[in-house]
Coordinates of C-alpha atoms in Angstrom, one line a residue:
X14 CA 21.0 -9.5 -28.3
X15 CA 20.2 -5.5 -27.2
X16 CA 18.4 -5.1 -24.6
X17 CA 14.7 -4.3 -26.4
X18 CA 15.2 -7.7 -27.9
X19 CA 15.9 -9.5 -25.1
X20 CA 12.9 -8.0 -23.2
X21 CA 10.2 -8.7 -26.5
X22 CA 10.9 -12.5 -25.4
X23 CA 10.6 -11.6 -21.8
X24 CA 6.4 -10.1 -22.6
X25 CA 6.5 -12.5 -25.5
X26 CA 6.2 -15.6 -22.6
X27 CA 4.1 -13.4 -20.1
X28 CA 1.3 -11.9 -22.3
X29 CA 0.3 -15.7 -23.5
X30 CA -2.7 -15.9 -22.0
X31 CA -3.5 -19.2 -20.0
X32 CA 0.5 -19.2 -19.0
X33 CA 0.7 -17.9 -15.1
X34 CA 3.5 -17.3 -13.0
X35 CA 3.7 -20.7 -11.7
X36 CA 3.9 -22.2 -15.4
X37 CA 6.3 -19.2 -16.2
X38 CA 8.7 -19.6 -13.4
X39 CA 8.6 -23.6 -13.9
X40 CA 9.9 -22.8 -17.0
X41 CA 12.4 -20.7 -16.1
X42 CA 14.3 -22.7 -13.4
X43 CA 14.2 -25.6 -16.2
X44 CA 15.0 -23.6 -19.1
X45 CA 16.7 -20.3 -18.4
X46 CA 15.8 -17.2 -20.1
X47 CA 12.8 -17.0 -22.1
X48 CA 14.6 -17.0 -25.4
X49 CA 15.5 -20.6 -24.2
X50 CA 12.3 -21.8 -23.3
X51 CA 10.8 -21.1 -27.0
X52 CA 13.9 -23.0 -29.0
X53 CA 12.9 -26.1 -26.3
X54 CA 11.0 -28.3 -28.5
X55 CA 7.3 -29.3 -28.1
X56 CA 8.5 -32.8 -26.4
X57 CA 11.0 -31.1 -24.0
X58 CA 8.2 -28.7 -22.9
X59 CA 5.6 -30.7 -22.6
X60 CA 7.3 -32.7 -20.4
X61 CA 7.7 -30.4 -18.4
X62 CA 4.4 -27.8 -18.1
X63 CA 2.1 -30.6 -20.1
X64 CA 1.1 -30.7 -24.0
X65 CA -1.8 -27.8 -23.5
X66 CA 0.8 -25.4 -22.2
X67 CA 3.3 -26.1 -24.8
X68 CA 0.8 -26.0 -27.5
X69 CA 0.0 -22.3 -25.9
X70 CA 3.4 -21.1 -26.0
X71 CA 4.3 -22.6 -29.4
X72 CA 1.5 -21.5 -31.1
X73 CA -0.1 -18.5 -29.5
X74 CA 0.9 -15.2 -31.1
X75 CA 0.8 -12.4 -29.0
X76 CA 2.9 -9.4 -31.1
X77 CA 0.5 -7.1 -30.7
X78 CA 0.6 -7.5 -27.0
X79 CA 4.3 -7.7 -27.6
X80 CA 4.8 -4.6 -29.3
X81 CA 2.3 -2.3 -27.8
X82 CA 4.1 -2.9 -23.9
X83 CA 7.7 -2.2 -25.9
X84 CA 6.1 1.0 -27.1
X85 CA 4.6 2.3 -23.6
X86 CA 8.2 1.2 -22.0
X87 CA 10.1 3.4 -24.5
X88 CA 8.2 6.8 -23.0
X89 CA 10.0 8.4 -20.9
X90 CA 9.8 7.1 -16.9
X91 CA 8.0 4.3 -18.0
X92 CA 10.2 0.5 -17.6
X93 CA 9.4 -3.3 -17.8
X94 CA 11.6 -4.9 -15.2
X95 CA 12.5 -8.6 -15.8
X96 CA 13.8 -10.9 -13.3
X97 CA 16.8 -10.9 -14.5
X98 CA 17.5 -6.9 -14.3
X99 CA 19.6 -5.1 -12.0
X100 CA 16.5 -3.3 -10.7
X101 CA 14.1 -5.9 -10.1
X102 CA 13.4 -5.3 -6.4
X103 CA 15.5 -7.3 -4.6
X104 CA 13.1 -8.0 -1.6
X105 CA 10.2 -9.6 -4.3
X106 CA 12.9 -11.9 -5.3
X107 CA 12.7 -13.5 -1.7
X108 CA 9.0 -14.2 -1.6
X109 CA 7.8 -17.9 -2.8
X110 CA 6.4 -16.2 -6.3
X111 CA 7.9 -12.9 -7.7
X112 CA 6.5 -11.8 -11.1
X113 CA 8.5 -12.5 -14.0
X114 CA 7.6 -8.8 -15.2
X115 CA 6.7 -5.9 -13.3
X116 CA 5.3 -2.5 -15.2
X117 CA 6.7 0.4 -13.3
X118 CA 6.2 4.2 -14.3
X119 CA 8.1 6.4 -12.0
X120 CA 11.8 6.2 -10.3
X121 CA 13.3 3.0 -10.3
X122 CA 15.4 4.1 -7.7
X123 CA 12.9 3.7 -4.7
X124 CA 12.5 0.3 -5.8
X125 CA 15.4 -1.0 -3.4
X126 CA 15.8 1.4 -0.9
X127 CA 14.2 0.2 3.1
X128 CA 10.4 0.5 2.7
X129 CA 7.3 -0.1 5.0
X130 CA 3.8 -0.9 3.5
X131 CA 0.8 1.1 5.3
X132 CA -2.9 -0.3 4.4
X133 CA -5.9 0.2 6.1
X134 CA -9.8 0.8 5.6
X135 CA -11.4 2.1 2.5
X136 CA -13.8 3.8 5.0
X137 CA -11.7 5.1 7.6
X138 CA -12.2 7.5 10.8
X139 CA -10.9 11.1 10.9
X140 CA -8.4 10.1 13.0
X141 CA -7.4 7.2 10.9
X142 CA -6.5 9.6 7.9
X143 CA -4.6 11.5 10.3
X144 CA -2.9 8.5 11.7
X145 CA -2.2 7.6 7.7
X146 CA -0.9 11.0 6.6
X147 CA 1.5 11.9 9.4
X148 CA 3.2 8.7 10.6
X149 CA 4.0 7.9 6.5
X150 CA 4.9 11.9 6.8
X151 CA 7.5 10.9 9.6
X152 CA 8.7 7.5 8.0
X153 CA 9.4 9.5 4.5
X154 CA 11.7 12.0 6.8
X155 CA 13.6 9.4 7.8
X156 CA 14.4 7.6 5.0
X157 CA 11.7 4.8 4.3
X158 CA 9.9 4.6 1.1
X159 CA 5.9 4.0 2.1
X160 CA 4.6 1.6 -0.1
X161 CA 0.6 1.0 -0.5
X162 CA -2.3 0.2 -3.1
X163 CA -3.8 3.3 -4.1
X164 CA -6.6 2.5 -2.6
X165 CA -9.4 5.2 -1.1
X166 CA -9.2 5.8 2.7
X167 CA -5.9 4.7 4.5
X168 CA -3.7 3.9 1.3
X169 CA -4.3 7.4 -0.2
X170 CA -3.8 8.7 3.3
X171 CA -0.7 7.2 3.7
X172 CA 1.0 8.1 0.0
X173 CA -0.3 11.5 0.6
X174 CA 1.5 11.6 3.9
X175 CA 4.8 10.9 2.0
X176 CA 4.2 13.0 -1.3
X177 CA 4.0 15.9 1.6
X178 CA 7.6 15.2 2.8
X179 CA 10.3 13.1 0.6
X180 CA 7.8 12.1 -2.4
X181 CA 9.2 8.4 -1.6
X182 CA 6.2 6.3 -1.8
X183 CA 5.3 3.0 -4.5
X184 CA 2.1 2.3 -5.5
X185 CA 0.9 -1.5 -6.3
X186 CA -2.1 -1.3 -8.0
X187 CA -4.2 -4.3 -9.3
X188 CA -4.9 -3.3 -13.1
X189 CA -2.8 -3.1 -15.9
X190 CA -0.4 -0.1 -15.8
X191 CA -2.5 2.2 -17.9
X192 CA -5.6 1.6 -16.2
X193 CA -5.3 3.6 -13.0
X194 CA -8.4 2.6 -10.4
X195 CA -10.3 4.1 -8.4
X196 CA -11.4 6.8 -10.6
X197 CA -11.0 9.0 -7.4
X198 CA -7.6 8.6 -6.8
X199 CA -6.3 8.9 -10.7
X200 CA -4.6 12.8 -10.0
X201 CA -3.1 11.0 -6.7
X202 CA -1.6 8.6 -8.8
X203 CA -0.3 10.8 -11.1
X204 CA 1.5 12.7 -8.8
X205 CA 2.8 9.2 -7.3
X206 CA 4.2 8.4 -10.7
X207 CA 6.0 11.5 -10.8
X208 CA 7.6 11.6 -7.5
X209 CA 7.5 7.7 -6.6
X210 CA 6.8 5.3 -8.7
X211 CA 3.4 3.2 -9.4
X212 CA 4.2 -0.7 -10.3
X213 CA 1.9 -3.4 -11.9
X214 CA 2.6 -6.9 -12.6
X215 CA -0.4 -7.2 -15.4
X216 CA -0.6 -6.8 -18.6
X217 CA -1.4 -3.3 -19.9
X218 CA -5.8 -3.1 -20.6
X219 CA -6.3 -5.2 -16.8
X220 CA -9.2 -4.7 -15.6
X221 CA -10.1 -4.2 -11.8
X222 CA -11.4 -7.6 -11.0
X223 CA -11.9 -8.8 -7.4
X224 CA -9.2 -11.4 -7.8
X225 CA -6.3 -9.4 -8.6
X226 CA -6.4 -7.6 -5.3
X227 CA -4.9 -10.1 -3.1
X228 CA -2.3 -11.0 -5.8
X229 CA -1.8 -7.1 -5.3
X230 CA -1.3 -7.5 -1.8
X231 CA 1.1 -9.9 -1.4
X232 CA 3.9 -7.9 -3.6
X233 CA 3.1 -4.6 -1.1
X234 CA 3.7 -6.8 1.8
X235 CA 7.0 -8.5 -0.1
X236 CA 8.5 -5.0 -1.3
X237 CA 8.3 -4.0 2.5
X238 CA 10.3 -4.2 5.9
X239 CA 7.0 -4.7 7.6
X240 CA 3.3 -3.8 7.5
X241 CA 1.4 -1.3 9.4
X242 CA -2.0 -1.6 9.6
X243 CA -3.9 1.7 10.5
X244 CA -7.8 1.4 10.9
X245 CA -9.6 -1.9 9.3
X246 CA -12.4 -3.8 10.2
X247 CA -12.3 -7.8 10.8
X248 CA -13.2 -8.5 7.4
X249 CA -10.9 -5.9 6.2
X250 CA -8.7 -7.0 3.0
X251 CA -5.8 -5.0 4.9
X252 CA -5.6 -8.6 6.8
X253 CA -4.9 -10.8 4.2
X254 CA -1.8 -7.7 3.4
X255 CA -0.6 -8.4 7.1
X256 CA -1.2 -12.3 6.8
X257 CA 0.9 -12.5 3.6
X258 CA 3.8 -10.1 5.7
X259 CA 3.8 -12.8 8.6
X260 CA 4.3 -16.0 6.1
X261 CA 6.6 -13.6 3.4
X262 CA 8.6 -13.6 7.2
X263 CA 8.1 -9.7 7.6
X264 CA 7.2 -7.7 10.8
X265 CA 3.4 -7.2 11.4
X266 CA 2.1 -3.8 13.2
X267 CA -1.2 -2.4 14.4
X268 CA -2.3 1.1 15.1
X269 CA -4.9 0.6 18.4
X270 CA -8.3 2.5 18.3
X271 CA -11.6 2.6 20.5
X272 CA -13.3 -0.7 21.7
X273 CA -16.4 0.8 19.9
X274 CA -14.8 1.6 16.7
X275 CA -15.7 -1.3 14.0
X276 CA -13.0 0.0 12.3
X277 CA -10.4 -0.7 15.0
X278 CA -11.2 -4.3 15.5
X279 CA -9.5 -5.4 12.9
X280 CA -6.2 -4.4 14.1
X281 CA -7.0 -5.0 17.6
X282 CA -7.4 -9.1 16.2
X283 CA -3.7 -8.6 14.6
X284 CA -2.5 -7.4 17.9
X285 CA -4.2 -10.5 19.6
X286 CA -2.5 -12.5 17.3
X287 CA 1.1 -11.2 17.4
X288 CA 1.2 -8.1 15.5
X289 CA 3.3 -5.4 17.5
X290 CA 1.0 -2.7 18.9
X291 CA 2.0 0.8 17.2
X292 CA 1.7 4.1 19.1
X293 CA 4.6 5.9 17.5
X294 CA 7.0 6.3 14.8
X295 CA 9.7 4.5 17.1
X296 CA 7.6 1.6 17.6
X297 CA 8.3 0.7 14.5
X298 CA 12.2 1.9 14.3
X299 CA 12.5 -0.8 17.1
X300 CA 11.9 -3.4 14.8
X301 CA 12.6 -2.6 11.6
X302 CA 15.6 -1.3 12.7
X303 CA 17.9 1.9 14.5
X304 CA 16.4 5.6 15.7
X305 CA 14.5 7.3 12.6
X306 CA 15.7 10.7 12.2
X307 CA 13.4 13.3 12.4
X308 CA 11.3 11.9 15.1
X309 CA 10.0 14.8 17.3
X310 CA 9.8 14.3 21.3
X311 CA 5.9 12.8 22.0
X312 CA 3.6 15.6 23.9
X313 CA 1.4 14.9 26.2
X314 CA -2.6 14.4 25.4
X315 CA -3.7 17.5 26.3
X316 CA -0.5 19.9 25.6
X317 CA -2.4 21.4 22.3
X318 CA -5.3 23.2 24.7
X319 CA -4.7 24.2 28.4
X320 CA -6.7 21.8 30.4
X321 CA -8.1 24.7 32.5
X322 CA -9.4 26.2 29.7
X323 CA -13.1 25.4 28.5
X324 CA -11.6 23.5 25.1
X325 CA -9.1 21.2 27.5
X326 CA -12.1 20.4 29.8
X327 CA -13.6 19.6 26.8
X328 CA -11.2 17.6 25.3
X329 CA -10.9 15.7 29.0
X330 CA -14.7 15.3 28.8
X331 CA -14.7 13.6 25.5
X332 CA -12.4 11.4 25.7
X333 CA -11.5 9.6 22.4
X334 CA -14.7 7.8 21.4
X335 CA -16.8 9.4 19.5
X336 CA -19.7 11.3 21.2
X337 CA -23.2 13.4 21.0
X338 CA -24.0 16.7 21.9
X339 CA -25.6 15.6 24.8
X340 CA -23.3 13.5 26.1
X341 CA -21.0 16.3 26.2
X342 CA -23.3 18.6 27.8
X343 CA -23.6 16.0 30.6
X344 CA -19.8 15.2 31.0
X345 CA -18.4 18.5 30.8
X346 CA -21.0 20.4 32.5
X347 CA -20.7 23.0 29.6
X348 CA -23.8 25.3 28.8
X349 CA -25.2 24.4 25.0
X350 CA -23.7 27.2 24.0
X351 CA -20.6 27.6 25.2
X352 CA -20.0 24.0 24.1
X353 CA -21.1 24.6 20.4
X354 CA -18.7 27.6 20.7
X355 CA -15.8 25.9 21.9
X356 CA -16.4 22.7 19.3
X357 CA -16.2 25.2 16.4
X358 CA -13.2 26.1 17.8
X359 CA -11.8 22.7 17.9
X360 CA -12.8 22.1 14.8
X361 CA -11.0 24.7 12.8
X362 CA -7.7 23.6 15.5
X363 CA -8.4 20.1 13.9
X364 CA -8.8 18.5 17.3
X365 CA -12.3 17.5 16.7
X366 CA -13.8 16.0 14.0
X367 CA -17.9 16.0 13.1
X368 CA -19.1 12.7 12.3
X369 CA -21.9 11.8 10.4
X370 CA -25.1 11.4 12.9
X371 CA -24.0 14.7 15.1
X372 CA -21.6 12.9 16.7
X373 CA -18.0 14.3 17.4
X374 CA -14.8 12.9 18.2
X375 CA -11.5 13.7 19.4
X376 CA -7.8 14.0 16.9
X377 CA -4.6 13.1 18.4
X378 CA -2.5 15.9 17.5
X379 CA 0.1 14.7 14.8
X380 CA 3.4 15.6 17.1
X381 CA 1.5 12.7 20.1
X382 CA 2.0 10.3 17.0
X383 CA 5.9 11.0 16.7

């Protein structure tokens, strides 16, 4: 049997609709290969999976489903991985429920080299993205392959971050293969697919639906070393990500933020609860494992603007909550105008951020996050 064949029975038993992993892999530990499972009479597998499954597998056809996933796997960087292949990714095969099929366009190569996942908010801070961007930046130099759901706000922050350095990052995404979502992020993923690699377990035509998000979830916490969460509020699906990593038996992390910050009390919750509090890249080294290259020495708070200087008694003033204009005007002492003057400044040195409401906050520089 060539090796087209042999993966037509492979979609053949996972494109029948009303047949899900749990049924498939049942199946398989009673059966074997797929092939197997459909010479099994209808007694034999009725017995095992009940008379409605087996009637569904006997008698479903599904070669047009079939034949149009064998066509989009013969283009070139596009592959159906099987459990059975070589490539599979060897850390999905140690979670409780792996899919029998994964749709990957990109490198399979990245697929089983050390990764770390990175999720956070779909409404994240300033200093969130930044957080994203340049600690997946620094992981990417030293080797690790940042893996993420394409999501807008942290996850596009983070493959960004490593499409800047090595290109090493895997997208999971929760539609079918050739349905890229969100709309926003389709040129992202693009670029993913052609540098990483971008990896489905549904069938091609998926829908986003609400459901297959935390299915999503589980296989970027199961590819990975460990999860790092960046910015995410308590009710923040970036949680279940970190609660799957803590059963799947991976390493949890949590980026700190402001007590005032809705968007930090999410992680602040995974720190209460365990999670190993993240202020730079060797934080995570220290668990994961070894010194990651390429780590630059960490710099003090203020080493980006002279602290004599009007913009370092700004920066002192400010702290890193965000504030109003005349907040700073009454912590820093600063004239109205010289402290418009000296924002802008800050601004275009990416120090500061505006916020919406005329509020501003501070930017750790990226080397502080090293």
């Amino acid at each position: 049997m060539d090796a087209a064949e042999a993966l037509a029975w492979w979609l053949r038993l996972t494109l029948i609709p009303g047949i899900g992993g749990k049924t498939q892999r049942k199946l398989l530990t009673t059966f074997g290969l797929p092939e197997a499972i459909f010479a099994a009479g209808r007694c034999a597998l009725g017995a095992v999976v009940g008379d409605k499954a087996a009637r569904l597998l006997l008698d479903t056809d599904n070669r047009a489903a079939v034949d149009q996933a064998l066509a989009w796997s013969e283009r070139p960087d596009h592959h159906v991985l099987n459990l059975a292949d070589v490539e599979y990714p060897q850390a999905l095969l140690q979670i409780p429920d792996p899919p029998a099929v994964l749709y990957i366009r990109g490198h399979l190569g990245l697929l089983n080299r050390p990764a770390l996942a990175m999720v956070g908010s779909r409404n994240p801070t300033p200093q969130g993205i930044r957080n994203a961007e340049h600690f997946a930046a620094a992981f990417a130099d030293a080797g690790l392959t940042i893996a993420s759901g394409l999501a807008l706000g942290i996850d596009a922050a983070a493959h960004r971050g490593a499409l800047a350095r090595s290109g090493n990052t895997v997208a999971f995404i929760g539609t079918g293969i050739d349905r890229l979502y969100p709309a926003g992020n389709q040129q992202l993923a693009l670029e993913i697919a052609a540098r990483g690699a971008v990896v489905s377990e549904f069938p091609m035509g998926t829908p986003p639906t609400a459901a297959n998000f935390p299915r999503r979830n589980r296989l970027i916490s199961g590819f990975s070393r460990g999860t790092l969460v960046v910015e995410a509020t308590i009710d923040s699906g970036s949680l279940i990500t970190a609660r799957l990593a803590a059963e799947q038996g991976r390493e949890v992390f949590a980026i700190p933020g402001s007590i005032h910050s809705p968007q930090s009390r999410g992680c602040h919750k995974l720190i209460r609860e365990g999670a190993k509090l993240v202020e730079t890249v060797q934080d995570v080294a220290d668990e994961i494992g070894g010194h990651l290259a390429g780590a630059p020495t960490p710099s003090g708070p203020c080493d980006t603007a002279d602290s004599s200087s009007a913009a370092g008694e700004l920066l002192l003033a400010m702290g890193f909550d965000p504030c109003s204009l005349d907040q700073l005007v009454s912590r820093s002492g600063l004239t109205a105008e010289t402290l418009s003057v000296t924002l802008l400044h800050l601004e275009l040195d990416s120090l500061v951020a505006a916020l919406p409401g005329g509020r501003y906050q501070r930017i750790t520089p990226p080397e502080s996050l090293s």
